[in-house]
Tab-separated table of C-alpha atoms in Angstrom:
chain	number	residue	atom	x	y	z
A	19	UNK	CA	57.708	-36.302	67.283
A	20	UNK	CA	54.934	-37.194	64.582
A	21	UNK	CA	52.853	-34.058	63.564
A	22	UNK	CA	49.526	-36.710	63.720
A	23	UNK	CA	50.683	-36.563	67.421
A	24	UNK	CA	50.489	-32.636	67.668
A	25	UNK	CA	47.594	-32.350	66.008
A	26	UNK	CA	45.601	-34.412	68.002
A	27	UNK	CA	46.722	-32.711	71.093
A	28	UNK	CA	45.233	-29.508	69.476
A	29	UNK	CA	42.458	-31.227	68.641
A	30	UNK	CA	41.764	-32.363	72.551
A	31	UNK	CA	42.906	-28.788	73.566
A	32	UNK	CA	42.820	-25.959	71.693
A	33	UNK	CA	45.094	-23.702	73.713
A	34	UNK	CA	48.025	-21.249	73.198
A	35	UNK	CA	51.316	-22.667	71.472
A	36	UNK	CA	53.440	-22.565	74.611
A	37	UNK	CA	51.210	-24.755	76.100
A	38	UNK	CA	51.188	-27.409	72.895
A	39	UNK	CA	55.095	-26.789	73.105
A	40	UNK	CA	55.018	-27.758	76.530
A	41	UNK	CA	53.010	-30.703	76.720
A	42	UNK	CA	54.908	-32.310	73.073
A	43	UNK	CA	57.971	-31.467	74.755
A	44	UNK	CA	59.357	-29.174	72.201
A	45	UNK	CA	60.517	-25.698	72.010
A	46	UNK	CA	58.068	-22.990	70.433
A	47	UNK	CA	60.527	-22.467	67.929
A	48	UNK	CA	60.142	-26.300	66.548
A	49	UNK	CA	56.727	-26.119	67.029
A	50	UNK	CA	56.016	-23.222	64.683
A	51	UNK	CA	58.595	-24.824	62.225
A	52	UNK	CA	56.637	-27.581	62.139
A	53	UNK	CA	53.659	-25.678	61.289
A	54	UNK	CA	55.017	-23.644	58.802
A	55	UNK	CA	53.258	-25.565	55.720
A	56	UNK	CA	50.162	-24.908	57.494
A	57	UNK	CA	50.187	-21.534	57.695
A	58	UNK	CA	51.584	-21.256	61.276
A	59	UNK	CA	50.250	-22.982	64.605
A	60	UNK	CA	48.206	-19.945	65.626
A	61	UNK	CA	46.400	-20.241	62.325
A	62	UNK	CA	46.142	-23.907	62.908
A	63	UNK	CA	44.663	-23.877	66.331
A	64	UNK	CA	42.537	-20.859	65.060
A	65	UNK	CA	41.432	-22.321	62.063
A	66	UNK	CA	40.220	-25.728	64.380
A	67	UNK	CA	38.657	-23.660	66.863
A	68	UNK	CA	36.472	-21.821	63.821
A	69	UNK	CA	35.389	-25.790	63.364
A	70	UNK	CA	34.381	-26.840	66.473
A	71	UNK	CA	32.184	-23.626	67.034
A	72	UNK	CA	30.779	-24.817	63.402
A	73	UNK	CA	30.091	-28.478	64.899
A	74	UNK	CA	28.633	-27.270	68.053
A	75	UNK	CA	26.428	-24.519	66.449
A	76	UNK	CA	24.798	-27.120	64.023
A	77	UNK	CA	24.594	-29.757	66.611
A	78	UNK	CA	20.642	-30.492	67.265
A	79	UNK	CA	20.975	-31.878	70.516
A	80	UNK	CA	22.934	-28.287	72.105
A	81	UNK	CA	20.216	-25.492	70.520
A	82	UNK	CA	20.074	-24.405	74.019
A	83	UNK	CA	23.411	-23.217	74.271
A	84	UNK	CA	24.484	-20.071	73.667
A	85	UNK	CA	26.904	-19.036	70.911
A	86	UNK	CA	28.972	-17.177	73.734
A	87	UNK	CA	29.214	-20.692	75.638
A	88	UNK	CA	29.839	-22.058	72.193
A	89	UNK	CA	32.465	-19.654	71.591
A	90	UNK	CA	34.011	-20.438	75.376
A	91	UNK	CA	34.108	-24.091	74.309
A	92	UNK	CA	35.972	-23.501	71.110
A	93	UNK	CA	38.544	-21.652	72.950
A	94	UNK	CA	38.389	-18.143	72.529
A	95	UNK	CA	37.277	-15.165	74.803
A	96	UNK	CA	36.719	-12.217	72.502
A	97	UNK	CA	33.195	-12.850	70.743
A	98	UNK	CA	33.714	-9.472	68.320
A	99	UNK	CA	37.135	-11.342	66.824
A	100	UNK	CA	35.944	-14.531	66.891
A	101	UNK	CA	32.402	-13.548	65.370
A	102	UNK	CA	34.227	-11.799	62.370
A	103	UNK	CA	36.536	-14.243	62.080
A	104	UNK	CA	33.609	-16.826	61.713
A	105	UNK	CA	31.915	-14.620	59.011
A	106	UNK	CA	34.708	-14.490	57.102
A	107	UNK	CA	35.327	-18.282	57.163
A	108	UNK	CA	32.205	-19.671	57.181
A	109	UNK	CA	30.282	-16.336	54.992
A	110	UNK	CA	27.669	-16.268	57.987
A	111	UNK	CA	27.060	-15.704	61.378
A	112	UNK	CA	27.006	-18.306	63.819
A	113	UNK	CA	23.330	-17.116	64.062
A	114	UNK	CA	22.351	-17.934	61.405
A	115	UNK	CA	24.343	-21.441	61.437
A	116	UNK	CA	21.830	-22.256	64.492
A	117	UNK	CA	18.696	-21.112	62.662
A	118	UNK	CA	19.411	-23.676	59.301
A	119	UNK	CA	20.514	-27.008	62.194
């Protein structure tokens, strides 16, 4: 299994690691080995959800979205977590990141 291979799943589908085990045919276990360098898979996945929202937020063409169907997109379900999480990565809120596109 090539970790270019895993990655682009994640990319495509930013979902839980039993389901990237799943679908790469692996066992959790390998799967978070593999990630280990990386800071674990659930920081992985987390870290490329934080990046989509980013991409989405400063897109021109979606300013009528909403950051909650932004947030739904990237992923993730709690907007408090993920809104903290995205000031602390990004040192604003995804607000604001709409306001400068």
């Amino acid at each position: 299994m090539q970790m270019k291979m895993v990655r682009r799943l994640i990319k495509q589908n930013l979902s839980s690691a039993d389901w990237i085990a799943k679908h790469v045919h692996v066992s959790r276990t390998k799967l978070y080995k593999l990630f280990e360098g990386l800071g674990g898979v659930a920081s992985y996945v987390h870290e490329r959800r934080l990046r989509k929202a980013l991409l989405a937020l400063g897109d021109q063409n979606a300013r009528h979205r909403s950051i909650y169907d932004v947030l739904l997109d990237a992923g993730d379900t709690s907007d408090a977590a993920f809104a903290r999480a995205f000031r602390t990565r990004y040192g604003m809120p995804g607000g604001t990141c709409v306001r400068q596109a």
